[in-house]
Amino acid sequence: MAGTEQFAVPLSMLLGNPALGLTRIAGPAEDRLISTVGTTEVEDPVPYLVGGELLLTAGVRLPSGPNGIEDYVSRVVAAGVAALGFGVAPVHQEVPAELAAACDRHGLPLLRLPPGTPFVAVGQAVYDAIAEVRNSTLRRISTAQSALASAAARPDALRAVLQQLSAHTEAASVLFDAHGNELFDAGRRPPDPGPRLLRELAVSTLARSAATSARGRPAPPAAAAHHHDGVHLTVHTLPGADGAAALALGQAARTAPTPVDRQVTGTATVLLSLLTSPSHALGADAGGVGALVRLMLGAAPADVAHALLPDDEPGAADHWVVVHGRRLRSRPGPAGRSSTDPAQLAALGTALGTPYVHLDRARLRALVPSAPDTRPTPPAQAAALGWTLGFSSPVPAAELPDADAQAERALERAVAGEAPAVVHSAAHSLHSLVSAHEAREHARARFAPLSRAPAPGAAVLLGTLRTWLAFHGTWDRTAAELRVHRNTVRHRLARVAELLDVDLQDPEVRMELWFALRWLPDDPAAGGQGSG
């Protein structure tokens, strides 16, 4: 626990202890927290008080007269005493009525200690109860921290940490980016307008943190809280990689955060900060490093892919899904932002369920471990971040080049159809009726005449043809995608039709060419620019 947190027990716990025999005879009925026990027989105990005490006295030096008792009670209340315990006998046979009246007026709980209850027994009961609260609290914190640490080691670390945080604090948890997009959430969401208010609080806190950061240095962590209609909203910022706080953790709960909640949230905030840091998001584990070394020394992908599979699920994920992505939606942010933004990597990696994500500005490629015959599920978080995705079918490592082509074709269809994602499926398609070898040989022969094309060359012509087919023969959209004039597109496709001796307006021809493009081996990256 933080050093400023003080353990305490409710007064009702002492009143409910039959061994003590305590009775409340004056003061308010609401419960009070007792953090310590003090005994005094001086006329002015105030210099010796720290607040939160159950102050015990036998009234040896209790001031005489109503005015003196009134002043005594008002002073100990001002000093923060939580309750006053009065032991009857041998000095007083009963609690003075003036003392009870003064406690009622000043809102100080007054307890009667029977003659058979020593002060030391009350003190021991309080400290035993505080020790039990301390042990219980530490057990809860330890359990929560262990669960958070385990969650941070999962492939979907960000989502898993939020789920554990929500479970151990009973609060809805949301991870926001600087623009208020919800990347991940867990727990029961509050009713409206709670989600909107939490988002606004996160955005304003991130903006304030970024505004106060020193130039070229990360913004310091910041926090904010708001209460609305019985819902407690809190926000904690996470440090960003480019000198500004990039993400914020928001929480919404029906009760105010307890010391345990604050401690667990602090641990989760540290873990989330580490998970979105450059050293984590851009790092690699020992298995990944070993696989890279073997690849660079000549090993085949199929020979090293097993080193990248999850250790906790042997045999369950022996296939791979390739993901291609393009960020089409413009998102505001600081100029010169890194092309490998750690927050983006962590968010996309968690959304896709893999650490194997390569980010190159507005392009994305990823490898996702998968079981055979499992259809990939496009994550909604990617669309929220502005990404359009294409997914391949699950394939063994030896067929990754084919899956790479599938993912690129799926991405092209997603862009053309303005869909957030497209998943390639070979089931019940013509591709499943032809062997991969025969299909590749057909593709080579079909497009061989393009090798004789003058500038801009076969690669540009193939790229233009593929884009035009993906956009269903739309000249303007193809030109916009390739960033050339529509007449350039027409001129290139006229060359393709001439060299291949086909009619591109024939639907059967288009279908046959699209099939062949799917299997074209060693297809060079199609260029969008170039002379017509």
Short mmCIF file of C-alpha atoms in Angstrom, two decimals:
data_model
loop_
_atom_site.label_atom_id
_atom_site.label_comp_id
_atom_site.label_asym_id
_atom_site.label_seq_id
_atom_site.Cartn_x
_atom_site.Cartn_y
_atom_site.Cartn_z
CA MET A 1 0.00 0.00 0.00
CA ALA A 2 1.06 3.57 -0.50
CA GLY A 3 2.59 5.13 2.58
CA THR A 4 -0.18 7.69 2.87
CA GLU A 5 -2.92 5.06 3.15
CA GLN A 6 -4.04 4.29 6.72
CA PHE A 7 -5.86 1.11 7.63
CA ALA A 8 -9.00 1.49 9.71
CA VAL A 9 -11.96 -0.54 10.99
CA PRO A 10 -15.59 0.54 11.33
CA LEU A 11 -16.86 1.45 14.77
CA SER A 12 -19.74 -0.97 14.24
CA MET A 13 -17.21 -3.84 14.31
CA LEU A 14 -16.28 -2.95 17.91
CA LEU A 15 -19.90 -2.43 18.95
CA GLY A 16 -20.70 -5.87 17.57
CA ASN A 17 -17.97 -7.57 19.62
CA PRO A 18 -19.79 -9.23 22.57
CA ALA A 19 -16.53 -9.67 24.52
CA LEU A 20 -16.15 -5.90 24.83
CA GLY A 21 -19.71 -5.04 25.82
CA LEU A 22 -19.54 -1.54 24.33
CA THR A 23 -22.71 0.54 24.03
CA ARG A 24 -23.28 3.68 21.98
CA ILE A 25 -25.13 6.12 24.27
CA ALA A 26 -24.78 9.42 22.37
CA GLY A 27 -23.74 10.95 19.09
CA PRO A 28 -24.73 10.15 15.49
CA ALA A 29 -25.78 6.66 14.44
CA GLU A 30 -23.69 6.53 11.25
CA ASP A 31 -20.57 4.43 11.23
CA ARG A 32 -17.10 5.88 11.79
CA LEU A 33 -13.67 4.51 10.85
CA ILE A 34 -11.25 3.89 13.72
CA SER A 35 -7.55 3.90 12.80
CA THR A 36 -6.01 3.87 16.30
CA VAL A 37 -6.82 3.88 20.03
CA GLY A 38 -5.65 6.49 22.52
CA THR A 39 -6.01 6.70 26.29
CA THR A 40 -5.97 10.04 28.10
CA GLU A 41 -6.59 11.40 31.55
CA VAL A 42 -5.36 14.96 30.93
CA GLU A 43 -7.57 18.03 30.79
CA ASP A 44 -6.42 18.95 27.27
CA PRO A 45 -5.51 15.86 25.18
CA VAL A 46 -5.48 17.77 21.87
CA PRO A 47 -1.66 18.12 21.58
CA TYR A 48 -1.38 14.32 21.70
CA LEU A 49 -4.01 13.49 19.06
CA VAL A 50 -3.44 12.60 15.39
CA GLY A 51 -7.05 12.11 14.22
CA GLY A 52 -9.11 8.99 13.65
CA GLU A 53 -8.78 7.81 17.25
CA LEU A 54 -11.13 6.02 19.53
CA LEU A 55 -10.22 8.13 22.56
CA LEU A 56 -10.67 6.29 25.89
CA THR A 57 -11.00 7.99 29.25
CA ALA A 58 -12.22 7.20 32.74
CA GLY A 59 -12.90 10.90 33.36
CA VAL A 60 -10.15 11.32 36.00
CA ARG A 61 -9.40 14.89 34.80
CA LEU A 62 -12.68 15.54 33.02
CA PRO A 63 -13.52 19.24 33.31
CA SER A 64 -16.25 20.07 35.77
CA GLY A 65 -19.44 21.82 34.76
CA PRO A 66 -21.31 21.95 31.45
CA ASN A 67 -19.10 24.70 29.97
CA GLY A 68 -15.89 22.84 30.65
CA ILE A 69 -17.27 19.61 29.22
CA GLU A 70 -18.62 21.51 26.19
CA ASP A 71 -15.19 22.97 25.50
CA TYR A 72 -13.52 19.56 25.98
CA VAL A 73 -15.79 17.84 23.45
CA SER A 74 -15.55 20.65 20.89
CA ARG A 75 -11.74 20.56 21.04
CA VAL A 76 -11.38 16.82 20.56
CA VAL A 77 -13.88 16.91 17.70
CA ALA A 78 -11.82 19.66 16.04
CA ALA A 79 -8.73 17.48 16.49
CA GLY A 80 -10.37 14.71 14.44
CA VAL A 81 -11.27 12.16 17.13
CA ALA A 82 -13.56 9.55 15.58
CA ALA A 83 -15.28 8.44 18.80
CA LEU A 84 -15.02 8.81 22.57
CA GLY A 85 -15.10 5.84 24.93
CA PHE A 86 -15.94 6.41 28.61
CA GLY A 87 -15.11 3.77 31.19
CA VAL A 88 -17.48 3.71 34.18
CA ALA A 89 -16.11 2.94 37.66
CA PRO A 90 -14.16 3.55 39.70
CA VAL A 91 -14.12 7.36 39.11
CA HIS A 92 -17.64 7.74 37.72
CA GLN A 93 -20.41 5.29 38.44
CA GLU A 94 -22.09 6.28 35.16
CA VAL A 95 -21.37 8.40 32.09
CA PRO A 96 -22.03 12.07 32.97
CA ALA A 97 -25.20 13.36 31.36
CA GLU A 98 -23.46 16.63 30.43
CA LEU A 99 -20.89 14.65 28.43
CA ALA A 100 -23.59 12.74 26.53
CA ALA A 101 -25.43 15.97 25.73
CA ALA A 102 -22.27 17.65 24.45
CA CYS A 103 -21.44 14.66 22.25
CA ASP A 104 -24.94 14.81 20.76
CA ARG A 105 -24.52 18.50 19.99
CA HIS A 106 -21.10 18.07 18.35
CA GLY A 107 -21.82 14.83 16.49
CA LEU A 108 -19.26 12.73 18.39
CA PRO A 109 -20.11 9.05 19.00
CA LEU A 110 -19.91 8.28 22.73
CA LEU A 111 -19.39 4.69 23.89
CA ARG A 112 -19.93 3.28 27.37
CA LEU A 113 -17.31 0.80 28.55
CA PRO A 114 -18.64 -1.47 31.32
CA PRO A 115 -16.52 -1.99 34.46
CA GLY A 116 -15.34 -5.41 33.31
CA THR A 117 -13.79 -4.14 30.06
CA PRO A 118 -10.18 -2.96 30.40
CA PHE A 119 -8.98 -0.22 28.08
CA VAL A 120 -6.19 -2.50 26.91
CA ALA A 121 -8.77 -5.05 25.74
CA VAL A 122 -10.42 -2.42 23.53
CA GLY A 123 -7.05 -1.42 22.11
CA GLN A 124 -6.11 -5.04 21.41
CA ALA A 125 -9.44 -5.67 19.67
CA VAL A 126 -8.94 -2.61 17.45
CA TYR A 127 -5.39 -3.54 16.48
CA ASP A 128 -6.34 -7.17 15.84
CA ALA A 129 -9.14 -6.00 13.57
CA ILE A 130 -6.83 -3.54 11.78
CA ALA A 131 -4.26 -6.30 11.27
CA GLU A 132 -6.94 -8.51 9.72
CA VAL A 133 -8.04 -5.67 7.45
CA ARG A 134 -4.40 -5.07 6.48
CA ASN A 135 -3.81 -8.75 5.71
CA SER A 136 -7.06 -9.04 3.78
CA THR A 137 -6.25 -5.90 1.82
CA LEU A 138 -2.75 -7.07 0.97
CA ARG A 139 -4.11 -10.46 -0.11
CA ARG A 140 -6.61 -8.75 -2.44
CA ILE A 141 -3.90 -6.51 -3.88
CA SER A 142 -1.51 -9.43 -4.32
CA THR A 143 -4.17 -11.52 -6.04
CA ALA A 144 -5.08 -8.66 -8.36
CA GLN A 145 -1.46 -7.86 -9.18
CA SER A 146 -0.75 -11.51 -9.98
CA ALA A 147 -3.78 -11.62 -12.29
CA LEU A 148 -2.70 -8.39 -14.00
CA ALA A 149 0.85 -9.66 -14.49
CA SER A 150 -0.43 -12.88 -16.04
CA ALA A 151 -2.73 -10.90 -18.32
CA ALA A 152 0.16 -8.71 -19.45
CA ALA A 153 1.97 -11.82 -20.72
CA ARG A 154 -0.88 -12.83 -23.04
CA PRO A 155 -0.86 -12.12 -26.79
CA ASP A 156 -3.94 -9.91 -26.30
CA ALA A 157 -2.25 -8.13 -23.40
CA LEU A 158 -4.07 -4.78 -23.49
CA ARG A 159 -7.52 -6.35 -23.57
CA ALA A 160 -6.60 -8.96 -20.93
CA VAL A 161 -5.22 -6.35 -18.51
CA LEU A 162 -8.40 -4.28 -18.82
CA GLN A 163 -10.54 -7.35 -18.15
CA GLN A 164 -8.62 -8.19 -14.97
CA LEU A 165 -8.65 -4.57 -13.83
CA SER A 166 -12.42 -4.40 -14.26
CA ALA A 167 -12.92 -7.70 -12.43
CA HIS A 168 -10.85 -6.65 -9.41
CA THR A 169 -12.16 -3.07 -9.09
CA GLU A 170 -15.77 -3.67 -10.19
CA ALA A 171 -15.44 -0.72 -12.56
CA ALA A 172 -15.87 -0.43 -16.30
CA SER A 173 -12.43 0.12 -17.86
CA VAL A 174 -11.75 1.73 -21.23
CA LEU A 175 -8.50 2.47 -23.09
CA PHE A 176 -8.75 5.71 -25.12
CA ASP A 177 -6.44 7.23 -27.68
CA ALA A 178 -5.81 10.98 -27.77
CA HIS A 179 -8.85 11.55 -30.02
CA GLY A 180 -11.35 9.75 -27.79
CA ASN A 181 -11.50 6.51 -29.79
CA GLU A 182 -12.23 3.50 -27.57
CA LEU A 183 -9.51 0.98 -28.35
CA PHE A 184 -10.55 -1.66 -25.80
CA ASP A 185 -13.06 -1.89 -22.98
CA ALA A 186 -14.06 -4.30 -20.24
CA GLY A 187 -16.74 -4.47 -17.57
CA ARG A 188 -20.30 -3.23 -17.42
CA ARG A 189 -20.62 0.17 -19.06
CA PRO A 190 -22.40 2.95 -17.15
CA PRO A 191 -25.68 4.32 -18.49
CA ASP A 192 -25.71 7.41 -20.69
CA PRO A 193 -24.26 9.98 -20.52
CA GLY A 194 -21.51 8.19 -18.56
CA PRO A 195 -19.55 6.87 -21.60
CA ARG A 196 -19.61 10.29 -23.27
CA LEU A 197 -18.50 12.08 -20.12
CA LEU A 198 -15.69 9.57 -19.58
CA ARG A 199 -14.49 10.04 -23.15
CA GLU A 200 -14.55 13.83 -22.82
CA LEU A 201 -12.65 13.62 -19.53
CA ALA A 202 -10.00 11.41 -21.16
CA VAL A 203 -9.55 13.73 -24.16
CA SER A 204 -9.30 16.86 -22.02
CA THR A 205 -6.87 15.22 -19.60
CA LEU A 206 -4.64 14.01 -22.43
CA ALA A 207 -4.70 17.44 -24.06
CA ARG A 208 -3.85 19.14 -20.76
CA SER A 209 -1.01 16.69 -20.11
CA ALA A 210 0.43 17.22 -23.59
CA ALA A 211 0.20 21.00 -23.24
CA THR A 212 2.22 20.97 -20.01
CA SER A 213 4.97 18.63 -21.27
CA ALA A 214 8.46 19.94 -21.84
CA ARG A 215 9.49 20.20 -25.47
CA GLY A 216 10.98 16.92 -26.69
CA ARG A 217 10.25 15.12 -23.43
CA PRO A 218 7.37 12.81 -22.50
CA ALA A 219 4.40 14.36 -20.77
CA PRO A 220 4.17 13.51 -17.07
CA PRO A 221 1.36 11.14 -16.07
CA ALA A 222 -1.84 12.96 -15.20
CA ALA A 223 -5.11 11.99 -13.56
CA ALA A 224 -8.60 13.47 -13.31
CA ALA A 225 -11.87 12.56 -11.64
CA HIS A 226 -15.51 13.50 -12.08
CA HIS A 227 -18.75 12.48 -10.40
CA HIS A 228 -22.09 12.46 -12.20
CA ASP A 229 -25.41 11.04 -11.09
CA GLY A 230 -23.96 8.38 -8.82
CA VAL A 231 -21.19 7.33 -11.24
CA HIS A 232 -17.55 7.95 -10.32
CA LEU A 233 -15.35 8.65 -13.37
CA THR A 234 -11.55 8.59 -13.25
CA VAL A 235 -8.86 8.94 -15.93
CA HIS A 236 -5.12 8.15 -15.84
CA THR A 237 -2.86 9.03 -18.77
CA LEU A 238 -0.17 6.75 -20.17
CA PRO A 239 3.09 8.24 -21.43
CA GLY A 240 3.46 8.39 -25.20
CA ALA A 241 6.46 7.77 -27.40
CA ASP A 242 6.66 11.18 -29.08
CA GLY A 243 6.61 13.63 -26.22
CA ALA A 244 2.85 13.59 -25.66
CA ALA A 245 0.56 11.35 -23.65
CA ALA A 246 -0.85 9.02 -26.28
CA LEU A 247 -3.37 6.91 -24.37
CA ALA A 248 -5.60 7.20 -21.33
CA LEU A 249 -7.17 4.66 -19.01
CA GLY A 250 -10.73 5.56 -18.06
CA GLN A 251 -12.82 3.94 -15.31
CA ALA A 252 -16.46 4.25 -14.34
CA ALA A 253 -17.87 2.79 -11.10
CA ARG A 254 -20.96 3.06 -8.95
CA THR A 255 -18.87 3.52 -5.79
CA ALA A 256 -15.92 5.75 -5.01
CA PRO A 257 -12.51 4.09 -5.52
CA THR A 258 -11.17 2.41 -2.37
CA PRO A 259 -7.47 2.32 -1.42
CA VAL A 260 -7.37 -1.20 -2.86
CA ASP A 261 -8.95 0.01 -6.10
CA ARG A 262 -6.40 2.81 -6.37
CA GLN A 263 -3.50 0.45 -5.76
CA VAL A 264 -4.74 -2.08 -8.35
CA THR A 265 -5.40 0.70 -10.86
CA GLY A 266 -1.88 2.03 -10.31
CA THR A 267 -0.44 -1.39 -11.11
CA ALA A 268 -2.58 -1.68 -14.24
CA THR A 269 -1.52 1.80 -15.37
CA VAL A 270 2.15 0.86 -15.07
CA LEU A 271 1.60 -2.37 -17.02
CA LEU A 272 -0.37 -0.60 -19.75
CA SER A 273 2.37 2.02 -20.01
CA LEU A 274 4.99 -0.70 -20.42
CA LEU A 275 2.89 -2.57 -22.98
CA THR A 276 2.62 0.55 -25.14
CA SER A 277 6.25 1.62 -24.72
CA PRO A 278 8.78 1.45 -27.58
CA SER A 279 10.90 -1.18 -25.82
CA HIS A 280 7.93 -3.55 -25.57
CA ALA A 281 5.97 -2.78 -28.72
CA LEU A 282 9.06 -2.85 -30.93
CA GLY A 283 10.88 -5.62 -29.08
CA ALA A 284 10.99 -9.35 -29.69
CA ASP A 285 11.22 -12.37 -27.46
CA ALA A 286 14.02 -14.92 -27.55
CA GLY A 287 12.06 -17.27 -29.81
CA GLY A 288 11.39 -14.52 -32.32
CA VAL A 289 15.02 -13.40 -32.33
CA GLY A 290 16.19 -16.96 -32.83
CA ALA A 291 13.79 -17.45 -35.73
CA LEU A 292 15.03 -14.25 -37.37
CA VAL A 293 18.67 -15.34 -37.05
CA ARG A 294 17.91 -18.71 -38.63
CA LEU A 295 15.99 -17.10 -41.49
CA MET A 296 18.88 -14.73 -42.23
CA LEU A 297 21.26 -17.68 -42.28
CA GLY A 298 19.24 -19.50 -44.90
CA ALA A 299 16.57 -21.53 -43.06
CA ALA A 300 13.16 -21.93 -44.71
CA PRO A 301 10.15 -20.27 -43.05
CA ALA A 302 8.54 -23.67 -42.46
CA ASP A 303 11.60 -24.74 -40.45
CA VAL A 304 11.50 -21.83 -37.99
CA ALA A 305 7.80 -20.94 -37.79
CA HIS A 306 7.23 -23.27 -34.83
CA ALA A 307 9.50 -21.02 -32.70
CA LEU A 308 6.94 -18.22 -33.03
CA LEU A 309 3.90 -20.25 -31.99
CA PRO A 310 2.37 -19.85 -28.49
CA ASP A 311 4.04 -22.09 -25.92
CA ASP A 312 0.87 -22.60 -23.91
CA GLU A 313 -1.08 -24.16 -26.81
CA PRO A 314 1.19 -26.75 -28.45
CA GLY A 315 -0.26 -28.09 -31.68
CA ALA A 316 -3.36 -25.87 -31.46
CA ALA A 317 -1.93 -23.14 -33.69
CA ASP A 318 0.23 -24.65 -36.42
CA HIS A 319 -1.16 -22.48 -39.21
CA TRP A 320 -0.84 -18.78 -39.94
CA VAL A 321 -3.09 -16.00 -41.17
CA VAL A 322 -1.44 -13.15 -43.05
CA VAL A 323 -2.97 -9.69 -42.59
CA HIS A 324 -2.45 -6.69 -44.85
CA GLY A 325 -3.73 -3.29 -43.81
CA ARG A 326 -3.92 0.25 -45.06
CA ARG A 327 -4.78 3.31 -43.01
CA LEU A 328 -7.17 5.27 -45.18
CA ARG A 329 -8.83 7.56 -42.65
CA SER A 330 -6.76 10.60 -41.82
CA ARG A 331 -6.16 10.92 -38.08
CA PRO A 332 -4.89 14.15 -36.53
CA GLY A 333 -1.64 14.03 -34.63
CA PRO A 334 1.76 15.67 -34.26
CA ALA A 335 3.80 16.08 -37.40
CA GLY A 336 6.67 13.70 -37.88
CA ARG A 337 5.09 10.94 -35.84
CA SER A 338 7.11 7.72 -35.92
CA SER A 339 6.14 5.24 -38.61
CA THR A 340 6.29 2.56 -35.91
CA ASP A 341 4.17 4.23 -33.24
CA PRO A 342 4.35 1.93 -30.18
CA ALA A 343 0.79 2.72 -29.13
CA GLN A 344 -0.46 1.77 -32.60
CA LEU A 345 1.63 -1.40 -32.57
CA ALA A 346 0.38 -2.43 -29.14
CA ALA A 347 -3.25 -1.65 -29.96
CA LEU A 348 -3.17 -3.41 -33.33
CA GLY A 349 -1.21 -6.36 -31.95
CA THR A 350 -3.73 -6.83 -29.16
CA ALA A 351 -6.67 -6.43 -31.54
CA LEU A 352 -5.24 -8.99 -33.96
CA GLY A 353 -4.00 -11.29 -31.19
CA THR A 354 -0.36 -11.36 -32.26
CA PRO A 355 2.93 -9.59 -31.48
CA TYR A 356 4.10 -10.07 -35.07
CA VAL A 357 2.99 -6.76 -36.58
CA HIS A 358 5.00 -4.61 -38.97
CA LEU A 359 3.89 -1.00 -39.30
CA ASP A 360 5.23 1.21 -42.07
CA ARG A 361 3.38 4.52 -41.87
CA ALA A 362 0.06 3.85 -43.62
CA ARG A 363 0.75 0.16 -44.38
CA LEU A 364 0.49 -2.86 -42.11
CA ARG A 365 1.47 -6.51 -42.37
CA ALA A 366 0.99 -9.10 -39.65
CA LEU A 367 1.30 -12.82 -38.96
CA VAL A 368 -1.38 -14.30 -36.71
CA PRO A 369 -1.02 -17.85 -35.30
CA SER A 370 -4.14 -19.82 -36.16
CA ALA A 371 -5.62 -23.28 -36.09
CA PRO A 372 -6.59 -24.94 -39.40
CA ASP A 373 -10.14 -24.33 -40.63
CA THR A 374 -10.54 -21.28 -38.38
CA ARG A 375 -12.01 -18.22 -40.06
CA PRO A 376 -10.26 -15.00 -38.95
CA THR A 377 -12.38 -12.43 -37.14
CA PRO A 378 -11.62 -8.81 -38.13
CA PRO A 379 -11.31 -6.68 -34.96
CA ALA A 380 -13.50 -3.60 -34.62
CA GLN A 381 -10.60 -1.76 -32.93
CA ALA A 382 -8.65 -1.67 -36.21
CA ALA A 383 -11.49 0.17 -37.94
CA ALA A 384 -11.68 2.59 -35.00
CA LEU A 385 -8.00 3.39 -35.57
CA GLY A 386 -8.68 4.06 -39.25
CA TRP A 387 -7.34 0.78 -40.69
CA THR A 388 -8.80 -1.28 -43.54
CA LEU A 389 -7.69 -4.92 -43.42
CA GLY A 390 -7.39 -7.94 -45.67
CA PHE A 391 -7.04 -11.47 -44.20
CA SER A 392 -5.74 -14.64 -45.80
CA SER A 393 -7.01 -18.12 -45.07
CA PRO A 394 -5.07 -20.10 -42.43
CA VAL A 395 -2.11 -21.84 -44.10
CA PRO A 396 0.93 -23.85 -42.96
CA ALA A 397 4.22 -21.97 -42.91
CA ALA A 398 5.32 -23.45 -46.25
CA GLU A 399 2.39 -21.69 -47.98
CA LEU A 400 2.96 -18.22 -46.48
CA PRO A 401 3.80 -16.65 -49.89
CA ASP A 402 0.39 -17.73 -51.18
CA ALA A 403 -1.27 -16.39 -48.02
CA ASP A 404 0.57 -13.09 -48.50
CA ALA A 405 -0.97 -12.76 -51.94
CA GLN A 406 -4.40 -13.70 -50.57
CA ALA A 407 -4.19 -10.99 -47.92
CA GLU A 408 -3.19 -8.36 -50.46
CA ARG A 409 -6.08 -9.31 -52.76
CA ALA A 410 -8.48 -9.25 -49.80
CA LEU A 411 -7.23 -5.79 -48.87
CA GLU A 412 -7.79 -4.58 -52.42
CA ARG A 413 -11.36 -5.86 -52.31
CA ALA A 414 -11.91 -4.18 -48.94
CA VAL A 415 -10.62 -0.85 -50.26
CA ALA A 416 -12.65 -1.16 -53.45
CA GLY A 417 -15.81 -2.07 -51.58
CA GLU A 418 -15.22 0.52 -48.82
CA ALA A 419 -15.48 -2.27 -46.23
CA PRO A 420 -13.50 -2.25 -42.95
CA ALA A 421 -12.14 -5.74 -43.68
CA VAL A 422 -12.36 -8.66 -46.11
CA VAL A 423 -11.44 -12.26 -45.27
CA HIS A 424 -10.22 -14.46 -48.11
CA SER A 425 -12.02 -17.75 -48.44
CA ALA A 426 -11.03 -20.52 -50.83
CA ALA A 427 -13.95 -22.74 -49.85
CA HIS A 428 -16.37 -23.49 -52.70
CA SER A 429 -14.34 -21.38 -55.13
CA LEU A 430 -12.67 -22.11 -58.46
CA HIS A 431 -9.30 -21.85 -56.74
CA SER A 432 -10.02 -25.03 -54.80
CA LEU A 433 -10.57 -26.98 -58.05
CA VAL A 434 -7.12 -26.32 -59.49
CA SER A 435 -3.78 -27.31 -58.01
CA ALA A 436 -1.54 -24.43 -56.94
CA HIS A 437 1.22 -25.56 -59.31
CA GLU A 438 -1.07 -25.65 -62.34
CA ALA A 439 -2.61 -22.29 -61.43
CA ARG A 440 0.83 -20.64 -61.16
CA GLU A 441 1.96 -22.09 -64.48
CA HIS A 442 -1.23 -20.81 -66.10
CA ALA A 443 -0.66 -17.35 -64.65
CA ARG A 444 2.93 -17.23 -65.92
CA ALA A 445 1.86 -18.18 -69.43
CA ARG A 446 -1.15 -15.87 -69.43
CA PHE A 447 0.82 -12.72 -68.59
CA ALA A 448 4.07 -13.62 -70.36
CA PRO A 449 3.28 -11.23 -73.30
CA LEU A 450 3.47 -8.27 -70.91
CA SER A 451 7.20 -8.85 -70.49
CA ARG A 452 7.60 -7.30 -73.97
CA ALA A 453 5.91 -4.08 -72.87
CA PRO A 454 7.95 -0.88 -73.11
CA ALA A 455 7.91 1.74 -70.33
CA PRO A 456 6.27 1.91 -67.85
CA GLY A 457 6.82 -1.87 -67.90
CA ALA A 458 5.04 -5.07 -66.92
CA ALA A 459 4.91 -4.36 -63.18
CA VAL A 460 3.04 -1.08 -63.64
CA LEU A 461 0.67 -2.57 -66.20
CA LEU A 462 -0.12 -5.53 -63.92
CA GLY A 463 -0.69 -3.24 -60.96
CA THR A 464 -3.02 -1.03 -62.99
CA LEU A 465 -4.95 -4.05 -64.24
CA ARG A 466 -5.34 -5.50 -60.76
CA THR A 467 -6.52 -2.18 -59.29
CA TRP A 468 -8.96 -1.60 -62.17
CA LEU A 469 -10.45 -5.08 -61.73
CA ALA A 470 -10.67 -4.61 -57.96
CA PHE A 471 -12.65 -1.40 -58.53
CA HIS A 472 -14.98 -3.21 -60.94
CA GLY A 473 -13.73 -1.38 -64.02
CA THR A 474 -14.22 2.12 -62.61
CA TRP A 475 -11.77 4.49 -64.31
CA ASP A 476 -12.00 7.40 -61.90
CA ARG A 477 -11.60 5.35 -58.71
CA THR A 478 -8.68 3.44 -60.24
CA ALA A 479 -6.98 6.70 -61.21
CA ALA A 480 -7.50 8.11 -57.71
CA GLU A 481 -6.11 4.97 -56.09
CA LEU A 482 -3.01 4.98 -58.33
CA ARG A 483 -2.70 8.78 -58.19
CA VAL A 484 -2.56 9.15 -61.96
CA HIS A 485 -4.85 10.74 -64.54
CA ARG A 486 -7.79 8.66 -65.77
CA ASN A 487 -6.45 8.89 -69.31
CA THR A 488 -3.23 7.26 -68.09
CA VAL A 489 -5.31 4.38 -66.75
CA ARG A 490 -7.10 4.03 -70.09
CA HIS A 491 -3.82 4.11 -72.00
CA ARG A 492 -2.21 1.43 -69.79
CA LEU A 493 -5.20 -0.88 -70.00
CA ALA A 494 -5.31 -0.46 -73.77
CA ARG A 495 -1.73 -1.73 -73.85
CA VAL A 496 -2.69 -4.67 -71.63
CA ALA A 497 -5.61 -5.58 -73.91
CA GLU A 498 -3.39 -5.32 -76.99
CA LEU A 499 -0.52 -7.40 -75.60
CA LEU A 500 -2.81 -10.07 -74.13
CA ASP A 501 -5.16 -9.97 -77.15
CA VAL A 502 -8.29 -9.75 -74.99
CA ASP A 503 -11.45 -7.67 -74.74
CA LEU A 504 -11.44 -6.16 -71.24
CA GLN A 505 -15.13 -5.32 -71.52
CA ASP A 506 -15.97 -9.05 -71.61
CA PRO A 507 -16.98 -10.23 -68.08
CA GLU A 508 -15.58 -13.71 -68.72
CA VAL A 509 -12.23 -12.22 -69.68
CA ARG A 510 -12.18 -10.11 -66.53
CA MET A 511 -12.98 -13.18 -64.42
CA GLU A 512 -10.23 -15.22 -66.08
CA LEU A 513 -7.65 -12.45 -65.64
CA TRP A 514 -8.59 -11.95 -61.98
CA PHE A 515 -8.13 -15.67 -61.39
CA ALA A 516 -4.73 -15.61 -63.05
CA LEU A 517 -3.60 -12.53 -61.11
CA ARG A 518 -4.42 -14.38 -57.89
CA TRP A 519 -1.80 -17.02 -58.72
CA LEU A 520 0.81 -14.90 -60.49
CA PRO A 521 4.12 -15.88 -58.80
CA ASP A 522 6.84 -13.44 -57.82
CA ASP A 523 4.60 -10.51 -58.63
CA PRO A 524 6.64 -7.30 -58.29
CA ALA A 525 5.07 -4.46 -56.35
CA ALA A 526 2.85 -2.57 -58.70
CA GLY A 527 3.82 1.05 -59.10
CA GLY A 528 1.18 3.72 -59.16
CA GLN A 529 3.28 6.49 -60.64
CA GLY A 530 5.05 6.59 -63.94
CA SER A 531 4.54 7.82 -67.42
CA GLY A 532 1.73 6.41 -69.43
#
